Short mmCIF file of C-alpha atoms in Angstrom, two decimals:
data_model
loop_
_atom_site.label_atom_id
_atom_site.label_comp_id
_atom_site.label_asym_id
_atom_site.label_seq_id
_atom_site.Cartn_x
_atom_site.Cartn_y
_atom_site.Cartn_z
CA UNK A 4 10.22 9.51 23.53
CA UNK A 5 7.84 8.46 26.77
CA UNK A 6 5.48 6.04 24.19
CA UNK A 7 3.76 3.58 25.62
CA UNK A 8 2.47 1.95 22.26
CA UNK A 9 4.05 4.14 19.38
CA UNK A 10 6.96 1.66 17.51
CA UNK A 11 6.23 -1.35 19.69
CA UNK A 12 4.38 -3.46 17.42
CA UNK A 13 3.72 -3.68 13.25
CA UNK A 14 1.30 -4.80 11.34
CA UNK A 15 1.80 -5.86 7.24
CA UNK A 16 -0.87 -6.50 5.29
CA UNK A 17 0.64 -7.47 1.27
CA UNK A 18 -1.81 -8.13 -1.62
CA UNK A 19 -1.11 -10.29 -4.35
CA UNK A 20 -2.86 -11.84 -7.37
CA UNK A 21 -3.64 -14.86 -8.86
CA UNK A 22 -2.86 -15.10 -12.52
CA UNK A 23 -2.64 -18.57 -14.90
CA UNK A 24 0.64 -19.61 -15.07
CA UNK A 25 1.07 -19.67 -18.42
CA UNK A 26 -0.97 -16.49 -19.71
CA UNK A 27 -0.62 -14.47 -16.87
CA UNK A 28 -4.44 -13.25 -16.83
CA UNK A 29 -6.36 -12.93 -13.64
CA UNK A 30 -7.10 -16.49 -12.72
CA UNK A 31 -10.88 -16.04 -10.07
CA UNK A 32 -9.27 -19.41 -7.45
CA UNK A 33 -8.92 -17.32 -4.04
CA UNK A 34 -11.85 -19.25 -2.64
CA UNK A 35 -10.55 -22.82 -4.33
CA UNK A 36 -6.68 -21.73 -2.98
CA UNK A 37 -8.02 -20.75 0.52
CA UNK A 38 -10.16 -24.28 0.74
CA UNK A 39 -7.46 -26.18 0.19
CA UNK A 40 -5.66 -24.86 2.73
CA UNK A 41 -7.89 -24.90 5.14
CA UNK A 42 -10.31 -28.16 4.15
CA UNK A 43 -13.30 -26.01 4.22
CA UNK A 44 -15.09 -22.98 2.71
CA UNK A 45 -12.47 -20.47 5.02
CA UNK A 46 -12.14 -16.62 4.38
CA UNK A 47 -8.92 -16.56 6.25
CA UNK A 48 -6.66 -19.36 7.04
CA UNK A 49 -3.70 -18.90 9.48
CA UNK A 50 0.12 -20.52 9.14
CA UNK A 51 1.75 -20.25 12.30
CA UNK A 52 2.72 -16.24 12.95
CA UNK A 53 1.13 -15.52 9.55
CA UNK A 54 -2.64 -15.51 7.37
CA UNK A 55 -3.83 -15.51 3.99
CA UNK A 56 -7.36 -13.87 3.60
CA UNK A 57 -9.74 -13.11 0.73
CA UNK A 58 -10.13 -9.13 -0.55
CA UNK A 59 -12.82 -7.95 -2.69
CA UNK A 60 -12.31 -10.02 -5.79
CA UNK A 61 -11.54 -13.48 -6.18
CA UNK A 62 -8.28 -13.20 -7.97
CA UNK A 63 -6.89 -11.39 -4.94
CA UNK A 64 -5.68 -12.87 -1.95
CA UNK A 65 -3.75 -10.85 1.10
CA UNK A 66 -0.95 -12.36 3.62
CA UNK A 67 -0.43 -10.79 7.06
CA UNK A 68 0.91 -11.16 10.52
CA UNK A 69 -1.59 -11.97 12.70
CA UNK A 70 -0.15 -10.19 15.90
CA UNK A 71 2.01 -6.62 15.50
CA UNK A 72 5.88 -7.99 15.72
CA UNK A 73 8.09 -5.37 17.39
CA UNK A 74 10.87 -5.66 15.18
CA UNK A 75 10.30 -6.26 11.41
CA UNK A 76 13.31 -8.09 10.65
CA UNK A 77 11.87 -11.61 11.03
CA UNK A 78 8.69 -10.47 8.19
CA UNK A 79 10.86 -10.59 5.04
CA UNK A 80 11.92 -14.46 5.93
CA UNK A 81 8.47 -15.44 6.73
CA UNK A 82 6.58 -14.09 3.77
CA UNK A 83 8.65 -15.06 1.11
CA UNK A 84 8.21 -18.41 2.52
CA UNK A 85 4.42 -18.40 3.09
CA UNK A 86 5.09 -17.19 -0.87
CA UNK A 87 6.94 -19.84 -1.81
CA UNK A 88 4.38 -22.44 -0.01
CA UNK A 89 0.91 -20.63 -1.65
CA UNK A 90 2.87 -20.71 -5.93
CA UNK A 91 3.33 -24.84 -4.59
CA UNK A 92 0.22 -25.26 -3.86
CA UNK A 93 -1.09 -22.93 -7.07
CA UNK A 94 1.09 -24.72 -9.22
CA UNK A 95 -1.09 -27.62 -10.23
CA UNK A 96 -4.09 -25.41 -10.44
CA UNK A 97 -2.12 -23.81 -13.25
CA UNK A 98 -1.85 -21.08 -11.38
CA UNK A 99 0.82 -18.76 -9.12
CA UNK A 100 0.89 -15.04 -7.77
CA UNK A 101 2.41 -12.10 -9.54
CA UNK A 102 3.37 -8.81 -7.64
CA UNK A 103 3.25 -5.47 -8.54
CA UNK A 104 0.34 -2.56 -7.99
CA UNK A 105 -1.64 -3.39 -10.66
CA UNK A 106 -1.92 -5.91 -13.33
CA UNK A 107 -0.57 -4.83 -16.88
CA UNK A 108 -3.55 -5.78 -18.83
CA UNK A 109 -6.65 -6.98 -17.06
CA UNK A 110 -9.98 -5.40 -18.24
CA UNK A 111 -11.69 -4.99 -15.09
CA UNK A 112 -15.57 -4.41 -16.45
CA UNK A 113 -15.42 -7.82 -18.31
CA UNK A 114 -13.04 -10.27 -15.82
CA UNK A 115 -14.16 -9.02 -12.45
CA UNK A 116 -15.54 -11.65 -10.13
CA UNK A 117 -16.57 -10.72 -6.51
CA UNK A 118 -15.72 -12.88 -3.44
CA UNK A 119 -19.47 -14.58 -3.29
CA UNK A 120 -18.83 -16.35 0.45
CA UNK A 121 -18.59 -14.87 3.57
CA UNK A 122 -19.24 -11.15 3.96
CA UNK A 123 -20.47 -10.97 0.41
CA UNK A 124 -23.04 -8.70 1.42
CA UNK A 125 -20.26 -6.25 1.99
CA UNK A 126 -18.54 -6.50 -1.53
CA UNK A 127 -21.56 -5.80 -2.97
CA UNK A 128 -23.02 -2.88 -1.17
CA UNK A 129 -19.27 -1.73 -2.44
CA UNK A 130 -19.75 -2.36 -5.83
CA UNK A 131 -23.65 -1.50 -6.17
CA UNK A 132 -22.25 2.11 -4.38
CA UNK A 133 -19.48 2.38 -6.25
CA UNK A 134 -18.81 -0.06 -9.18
CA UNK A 135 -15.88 -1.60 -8.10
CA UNK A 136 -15.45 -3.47 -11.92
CA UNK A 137 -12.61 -1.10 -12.31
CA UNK A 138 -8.98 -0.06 -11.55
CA UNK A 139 -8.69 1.15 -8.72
CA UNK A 140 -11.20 -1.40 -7.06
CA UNK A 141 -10.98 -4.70 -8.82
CA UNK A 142 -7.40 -4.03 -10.47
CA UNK A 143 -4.54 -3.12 -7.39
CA UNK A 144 -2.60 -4.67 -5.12
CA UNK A 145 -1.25 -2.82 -2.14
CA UNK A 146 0.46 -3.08 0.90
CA UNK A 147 -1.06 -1.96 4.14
CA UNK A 148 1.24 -0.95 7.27
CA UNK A 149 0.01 -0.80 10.86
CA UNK A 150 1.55 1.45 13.67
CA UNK A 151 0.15 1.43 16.37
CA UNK A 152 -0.86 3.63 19.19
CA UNK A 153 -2.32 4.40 22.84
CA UNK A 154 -4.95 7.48 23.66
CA UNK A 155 -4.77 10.94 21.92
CA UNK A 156 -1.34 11.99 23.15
CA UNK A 157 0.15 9.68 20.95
CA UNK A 158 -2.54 9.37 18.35
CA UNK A 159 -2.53 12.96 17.51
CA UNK A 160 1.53 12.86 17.45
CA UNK A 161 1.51 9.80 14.75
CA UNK A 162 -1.03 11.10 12.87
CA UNK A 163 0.81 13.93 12.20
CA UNK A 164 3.95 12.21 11.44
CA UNK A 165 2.16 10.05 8.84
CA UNK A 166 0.65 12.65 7.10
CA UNK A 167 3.77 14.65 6.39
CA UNK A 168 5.50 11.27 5.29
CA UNK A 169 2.47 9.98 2.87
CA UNK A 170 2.81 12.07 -0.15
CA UNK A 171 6.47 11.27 -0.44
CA UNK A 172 5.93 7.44 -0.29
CA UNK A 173 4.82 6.49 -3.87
CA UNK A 174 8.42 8.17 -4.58
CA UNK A 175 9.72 4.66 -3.81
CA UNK A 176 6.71 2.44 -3.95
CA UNK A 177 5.32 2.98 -7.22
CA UNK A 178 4.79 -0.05 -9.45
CA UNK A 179 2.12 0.59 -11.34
CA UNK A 180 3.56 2.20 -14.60
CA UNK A 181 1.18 -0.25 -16.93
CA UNK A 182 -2.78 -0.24 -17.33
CA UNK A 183 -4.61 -1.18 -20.08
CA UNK A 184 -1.88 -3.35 -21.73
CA UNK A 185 0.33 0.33 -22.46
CA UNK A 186 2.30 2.87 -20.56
CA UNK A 187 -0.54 4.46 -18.50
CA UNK A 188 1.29 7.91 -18.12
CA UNK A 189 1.48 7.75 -14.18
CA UNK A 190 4.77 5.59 -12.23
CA UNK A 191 1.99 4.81 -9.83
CA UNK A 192 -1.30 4.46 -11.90
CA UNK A 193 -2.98 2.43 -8.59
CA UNK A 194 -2.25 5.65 -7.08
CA UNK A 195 -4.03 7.79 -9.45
CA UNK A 196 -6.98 5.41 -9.39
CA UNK A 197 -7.30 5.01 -5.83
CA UNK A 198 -7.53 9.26 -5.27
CA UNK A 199 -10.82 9.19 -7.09
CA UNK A 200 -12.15 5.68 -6.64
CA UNK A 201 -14.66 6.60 -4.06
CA UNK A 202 -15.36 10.27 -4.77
CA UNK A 203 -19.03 9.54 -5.37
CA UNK A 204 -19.41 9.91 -1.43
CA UNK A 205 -16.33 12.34 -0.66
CA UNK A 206 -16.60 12.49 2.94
CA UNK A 207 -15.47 8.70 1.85
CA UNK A 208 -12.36 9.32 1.17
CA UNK A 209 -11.69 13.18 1.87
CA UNK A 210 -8.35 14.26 -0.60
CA UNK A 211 -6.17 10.85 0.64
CA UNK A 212 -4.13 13.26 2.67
CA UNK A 213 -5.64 13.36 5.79
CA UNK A 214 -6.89 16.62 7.67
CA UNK A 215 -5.11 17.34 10.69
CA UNK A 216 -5.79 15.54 13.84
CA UNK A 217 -5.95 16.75 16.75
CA UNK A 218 -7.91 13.74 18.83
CA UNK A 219 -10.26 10.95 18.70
CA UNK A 220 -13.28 12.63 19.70
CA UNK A 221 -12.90 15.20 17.34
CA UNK A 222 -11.90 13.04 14.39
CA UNK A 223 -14.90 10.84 14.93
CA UNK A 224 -17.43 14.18 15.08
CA UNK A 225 -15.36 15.51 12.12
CA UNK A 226 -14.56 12.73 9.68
CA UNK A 227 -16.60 9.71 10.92
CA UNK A 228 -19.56 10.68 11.67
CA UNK A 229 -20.53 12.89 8.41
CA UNK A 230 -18.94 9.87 6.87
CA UNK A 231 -21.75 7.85 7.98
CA UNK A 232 -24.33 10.43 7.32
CA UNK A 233 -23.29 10.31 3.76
CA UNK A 234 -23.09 6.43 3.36
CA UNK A 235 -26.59 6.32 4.59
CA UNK A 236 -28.34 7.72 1.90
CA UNK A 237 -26.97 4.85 -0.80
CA UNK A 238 -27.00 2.06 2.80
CA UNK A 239 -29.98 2.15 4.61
CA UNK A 240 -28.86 -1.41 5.86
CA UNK A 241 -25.55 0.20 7.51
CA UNK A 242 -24.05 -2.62 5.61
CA UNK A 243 -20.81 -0.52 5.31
CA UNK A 244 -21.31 2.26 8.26
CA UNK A 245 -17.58 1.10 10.01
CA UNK A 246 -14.23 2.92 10.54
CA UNK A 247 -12.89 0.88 7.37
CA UNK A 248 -15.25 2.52 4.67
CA UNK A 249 -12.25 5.26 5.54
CA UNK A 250 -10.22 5.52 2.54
CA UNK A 251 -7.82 7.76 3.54
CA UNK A 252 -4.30 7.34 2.61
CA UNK A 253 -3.86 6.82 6.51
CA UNK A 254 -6.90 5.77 8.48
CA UNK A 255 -7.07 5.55 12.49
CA UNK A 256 -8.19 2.34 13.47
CA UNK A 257 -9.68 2.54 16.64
CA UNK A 258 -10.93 -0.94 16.73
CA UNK A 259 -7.42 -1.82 17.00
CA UNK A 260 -5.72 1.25 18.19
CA UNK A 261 -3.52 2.03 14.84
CA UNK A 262 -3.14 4.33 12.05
CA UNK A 263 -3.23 2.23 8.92
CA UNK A 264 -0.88 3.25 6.39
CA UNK A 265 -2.49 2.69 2.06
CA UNK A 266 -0.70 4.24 -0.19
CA UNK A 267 2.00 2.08 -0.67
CA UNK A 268 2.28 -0.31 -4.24
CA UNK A 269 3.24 -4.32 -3.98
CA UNK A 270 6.56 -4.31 -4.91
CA UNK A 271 8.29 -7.83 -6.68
CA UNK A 272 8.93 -9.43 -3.12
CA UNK A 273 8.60 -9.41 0.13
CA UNK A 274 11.88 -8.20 0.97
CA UNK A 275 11.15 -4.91 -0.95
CA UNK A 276 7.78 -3.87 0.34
CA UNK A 277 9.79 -4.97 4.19
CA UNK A 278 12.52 -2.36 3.35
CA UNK A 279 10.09 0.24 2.14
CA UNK A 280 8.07 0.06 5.73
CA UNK A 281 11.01 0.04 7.94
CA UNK A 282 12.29 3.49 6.02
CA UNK A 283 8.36 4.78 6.11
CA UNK A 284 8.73 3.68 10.46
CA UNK A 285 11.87 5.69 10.54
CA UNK A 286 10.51 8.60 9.30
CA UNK A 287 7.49 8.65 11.44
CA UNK A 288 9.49 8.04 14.21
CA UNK A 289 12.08 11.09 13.73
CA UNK A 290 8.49 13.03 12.76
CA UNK A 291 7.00 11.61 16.39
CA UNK A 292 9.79 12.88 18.00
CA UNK A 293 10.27 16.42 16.94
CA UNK A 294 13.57 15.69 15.96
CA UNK A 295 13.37 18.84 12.94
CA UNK A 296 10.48 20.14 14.06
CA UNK A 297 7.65 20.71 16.60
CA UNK A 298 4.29 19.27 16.52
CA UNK A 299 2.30 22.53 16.16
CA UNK A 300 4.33 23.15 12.88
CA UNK A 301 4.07 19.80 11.42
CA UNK A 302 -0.01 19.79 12.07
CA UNK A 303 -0.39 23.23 10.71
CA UNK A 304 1.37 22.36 7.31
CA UNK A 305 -1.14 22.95 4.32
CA UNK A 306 -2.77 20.22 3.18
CA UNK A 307 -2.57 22.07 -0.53
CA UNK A 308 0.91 21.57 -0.52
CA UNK A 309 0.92 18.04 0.75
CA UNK A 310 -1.55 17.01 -2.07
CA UNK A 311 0.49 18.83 -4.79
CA UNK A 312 3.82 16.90 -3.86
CA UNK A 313 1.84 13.67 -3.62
CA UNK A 314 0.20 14.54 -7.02
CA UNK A 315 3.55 14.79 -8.80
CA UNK A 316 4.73 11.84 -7.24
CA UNK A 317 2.28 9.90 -8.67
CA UNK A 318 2.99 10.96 -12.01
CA UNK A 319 6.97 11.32 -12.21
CA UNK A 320 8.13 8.95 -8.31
CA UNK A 321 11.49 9.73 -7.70
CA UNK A 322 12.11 12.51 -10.31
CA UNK A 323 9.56 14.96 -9.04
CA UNK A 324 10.92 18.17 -7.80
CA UNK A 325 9.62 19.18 -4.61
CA UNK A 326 9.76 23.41 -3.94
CA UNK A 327 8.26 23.83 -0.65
CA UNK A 328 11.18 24.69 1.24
CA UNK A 329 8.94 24.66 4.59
CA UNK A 330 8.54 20.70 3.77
CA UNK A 331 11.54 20.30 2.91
CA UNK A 332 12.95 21.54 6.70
CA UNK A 333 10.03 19.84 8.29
CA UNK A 334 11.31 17.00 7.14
CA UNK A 335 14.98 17.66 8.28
CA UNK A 336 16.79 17.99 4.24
CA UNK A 337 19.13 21.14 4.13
CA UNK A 338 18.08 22.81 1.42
CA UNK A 339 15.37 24.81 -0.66
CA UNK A 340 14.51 22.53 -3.05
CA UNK A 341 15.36 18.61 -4.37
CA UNK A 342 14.21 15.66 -6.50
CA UNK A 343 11.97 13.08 -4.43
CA UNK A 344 15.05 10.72 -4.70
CA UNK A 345 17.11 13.56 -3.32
CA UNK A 346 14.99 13.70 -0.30
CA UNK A 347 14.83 10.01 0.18
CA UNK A 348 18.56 9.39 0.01
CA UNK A 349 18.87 11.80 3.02
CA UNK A 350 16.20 10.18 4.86
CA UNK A 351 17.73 6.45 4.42
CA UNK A 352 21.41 8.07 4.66
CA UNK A 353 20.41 9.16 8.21
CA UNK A 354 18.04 6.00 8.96
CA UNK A 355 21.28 3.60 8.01
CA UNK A 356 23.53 6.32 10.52
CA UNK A 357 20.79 5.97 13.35
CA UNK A 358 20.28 2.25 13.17
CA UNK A 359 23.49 1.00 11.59
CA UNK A 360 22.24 -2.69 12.96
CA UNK A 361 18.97 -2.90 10.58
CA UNK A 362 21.80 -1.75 7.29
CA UNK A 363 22.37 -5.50 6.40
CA UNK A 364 18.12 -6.45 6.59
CA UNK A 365 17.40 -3.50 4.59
CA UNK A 366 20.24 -2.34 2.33
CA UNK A 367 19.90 -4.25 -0.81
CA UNK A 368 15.84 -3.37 -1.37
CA UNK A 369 16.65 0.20 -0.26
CA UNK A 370 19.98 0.77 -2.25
CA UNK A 371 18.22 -0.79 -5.48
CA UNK A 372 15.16 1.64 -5.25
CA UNK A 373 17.58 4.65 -4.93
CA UNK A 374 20.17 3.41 -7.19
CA UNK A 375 17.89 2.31 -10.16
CA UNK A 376 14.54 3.82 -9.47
CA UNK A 377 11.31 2.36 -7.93
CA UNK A 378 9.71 -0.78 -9.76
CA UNK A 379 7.47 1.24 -12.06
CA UNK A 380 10.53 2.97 -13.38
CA UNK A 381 13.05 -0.40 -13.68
CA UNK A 382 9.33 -1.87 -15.42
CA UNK A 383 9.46 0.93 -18.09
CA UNK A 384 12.94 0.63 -18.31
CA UNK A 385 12.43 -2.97 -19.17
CA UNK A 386 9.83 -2.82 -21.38
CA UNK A 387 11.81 0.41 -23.41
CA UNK A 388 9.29 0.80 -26.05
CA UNK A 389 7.66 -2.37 -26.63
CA UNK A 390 4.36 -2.88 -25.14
CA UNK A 391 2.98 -5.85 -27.17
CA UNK A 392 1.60 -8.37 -24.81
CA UNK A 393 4.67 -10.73 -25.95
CA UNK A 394 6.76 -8.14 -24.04
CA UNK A 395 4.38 -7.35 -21.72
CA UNK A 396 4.29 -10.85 -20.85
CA UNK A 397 8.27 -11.25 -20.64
CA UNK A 398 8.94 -9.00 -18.24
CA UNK A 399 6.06 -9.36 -16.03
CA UNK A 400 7.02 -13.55 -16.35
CA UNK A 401 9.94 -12.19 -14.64
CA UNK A 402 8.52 -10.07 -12.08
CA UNK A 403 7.09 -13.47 -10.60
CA UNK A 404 10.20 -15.20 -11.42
CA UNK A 405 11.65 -12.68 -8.78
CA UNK A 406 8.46 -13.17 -6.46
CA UNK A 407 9.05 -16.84 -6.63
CA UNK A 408 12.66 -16.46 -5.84
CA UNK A 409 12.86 -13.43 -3.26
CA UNK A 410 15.12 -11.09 -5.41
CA UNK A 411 14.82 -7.45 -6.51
CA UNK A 412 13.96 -6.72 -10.12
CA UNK A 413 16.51 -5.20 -12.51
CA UNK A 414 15.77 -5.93 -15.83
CA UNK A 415 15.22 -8.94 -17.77
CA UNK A 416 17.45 -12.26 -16.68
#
């Protein structure tokens, strides 16, 4: 690989909520949390190599690296102790963060509160567009991963790397089984949200999976630009007429010279969501460098069939059956047809084989999710049939028991 960019820097971007300590409903404190730390009205505060900033809604708060880091190892160490530092300070506002993509019972039309401070002008041209009082918008929590790149050769090379990997990547990210206070039908509900939460204005959003790139100019005349056509008619301000009204579930940012990766669910600490991007970089990276197959092929792979595998991943994560034996050699698995997990203990088998170094960082989060299912199936498992809000409460108690502490979820301590 001749790269000059590709794989030499990442970006994390983790989203958590605040919830009362004792009741575990949405507690609205970002902007109280984030003055504290900062000893004035701040949107974003920094910590050393890391920053918290606000998000739409003021029970949401997102930590980050503030420069790319070349090698991820160091991340899981330094969140869960920016983690550990934020539920300290949150503690005597009766207060602390809870993971997971969505929160199990929040009604977002009634207990939605927009962040009123800076850039409120933005949040609200959001939700006057698109009513963001709802899941999907006010109820999620995500993580964002940043690869970066340098001019089209590589651009158009990542792009299509991502775009085979995305539908495949709720497989072992889901954690969003619960909406509504009951079993919402969907391991990754957040995902099911997010495909239609800005369909109003579809150039918006497009079908999540991406069209085909084939270079910046074009994908600016192609997807940006009718993009902020569209917006205009609802904006006249321009208020939101920037790359990031791209809701893609991968966006080029030019600004910053990455392709931003959405689709992934919060998992119950840091160390998971860590594991989960350094097996998503691993299989862009063997996609990058036509290790199974060339670029032409992987860019002229139906979006159709890329929707339909991410549509019943949504629904059934690591027990969907993938059929498209074209895929399925695209992405380097030997035969015709597999379960999700199938395909994703091949592509961590040969990950672990290829960097045998990284096995110790990222074999316990990894092994877990392929052993005993993503979070949204060890929640279900958890909650068996009971989904009174006294269980309810229980086991998501304990997902920010294993927040708190930095260990994967298996069930009820």
């Amino acid at each position: 690989m001749n790269a000059l960019q590709a794989f030499s820097g990442y970006g994390i971007e983790l989203e958590y909520m605040i919830v009362d300590r004792e009741t575990l409903s949405v507690l609205p404190v970002a902007d109280e949390l984030l003055q504290r730390l900062s000893g004035t009205r701040a949107s974003e505060v920094g910590q050393g190599a890391l920053a918290w900033s606000n998000e739409l809604v003021l029970h949401l708060l997102e930590l980050k690296n503030v420069n790319p880091v070349s090698e991820m190892e160091s991340l899981p160490a330094a969140f869960q102790g920016e983690v550990q530092r934020i539920n300290r300070l949150l503690e005597p506002m009766g207060a602390r963060l809870m993971p997971g993509g969505m929160h199990p019972w929040m009604d977002p039309g009634t207990e939605t509160r927009l962040w009123p401070h800076d850039n409120a002008d933005i949040y609200r041209a959001y939700d006057r567009i698109f009513n963001c009082k709802r899941h999907g918008w006010a109820n999620l929590q995500s993580m964002h991963l940043n690869l970066p790149f340098a001019g089209d050769h590589e651009f158009t090379r990542l792009h299509a790397a991502v775009r085979l990997l995305l539908p495949i990547l709720p497989a072992l990210s889901a954690s969003s089984p619960i909406a509504d206070g009951g079993n919402s039908g969907f391991l990754d509900f957040r995902m099911e949200n997010y495909c239609t939460h800005q369909i109003r204005i579809p150039s918006t959003i497009g079908r999540v999976i991406p069209e085909t790139a084939t270079s910046r100019a074009v994908y600016e005349a192609e997807i940006l630009a009718p993009m902020y056509e569209d917006i205009a008619v609802f904006d006249e301000e321009g208020i939101l007429e920037h790359e990031w009204l791209n809701a893609r579930g991968a966006v080029p940012r030019f600004d910053r010279n990455a392709i931003e990766i959405r689709v992934v669910d919060t998992q119950e600490c840091p160390e998971a969501n860590l594991a989960i991007a350094a097996a998503a970089v691993d299989v862009v990276r063997t996609l990058y460098d036509e290790t199974c197959a060339p670029l032409a092929e992987q860019q002229a792979f139906d979006t159709d069939a890329l929707i339909r595998i991410m549509r019943a991943c949504i629904r059934d994560a690591e027990r969907a059956v993938i059929t498209d034996s074209v895929y399925l050699r695209l992405m380097g698995f030997p035969a015709q047809r597999c379960e999700v997990r199938e395909l994703w203990q091949h592509l961590i088998a040969r990950m672990m084989g290829n960097q045998p170094e990284q096995r110790k960082t990222w074999q316990n989060g990894l092994q877990t999710m392929l052993k005993h299912g993503p979070l949204a199936r060890r929640i279900l498992l958890a909650l068996g049939s009971d989904y009174s809000r006294t269980r309810l409460m229980a086991v998501y108690r304990e997902l920010c028991e294993c927040l708190e502490e930095g260990r994967m979820f298996l069930g009820m301590s």
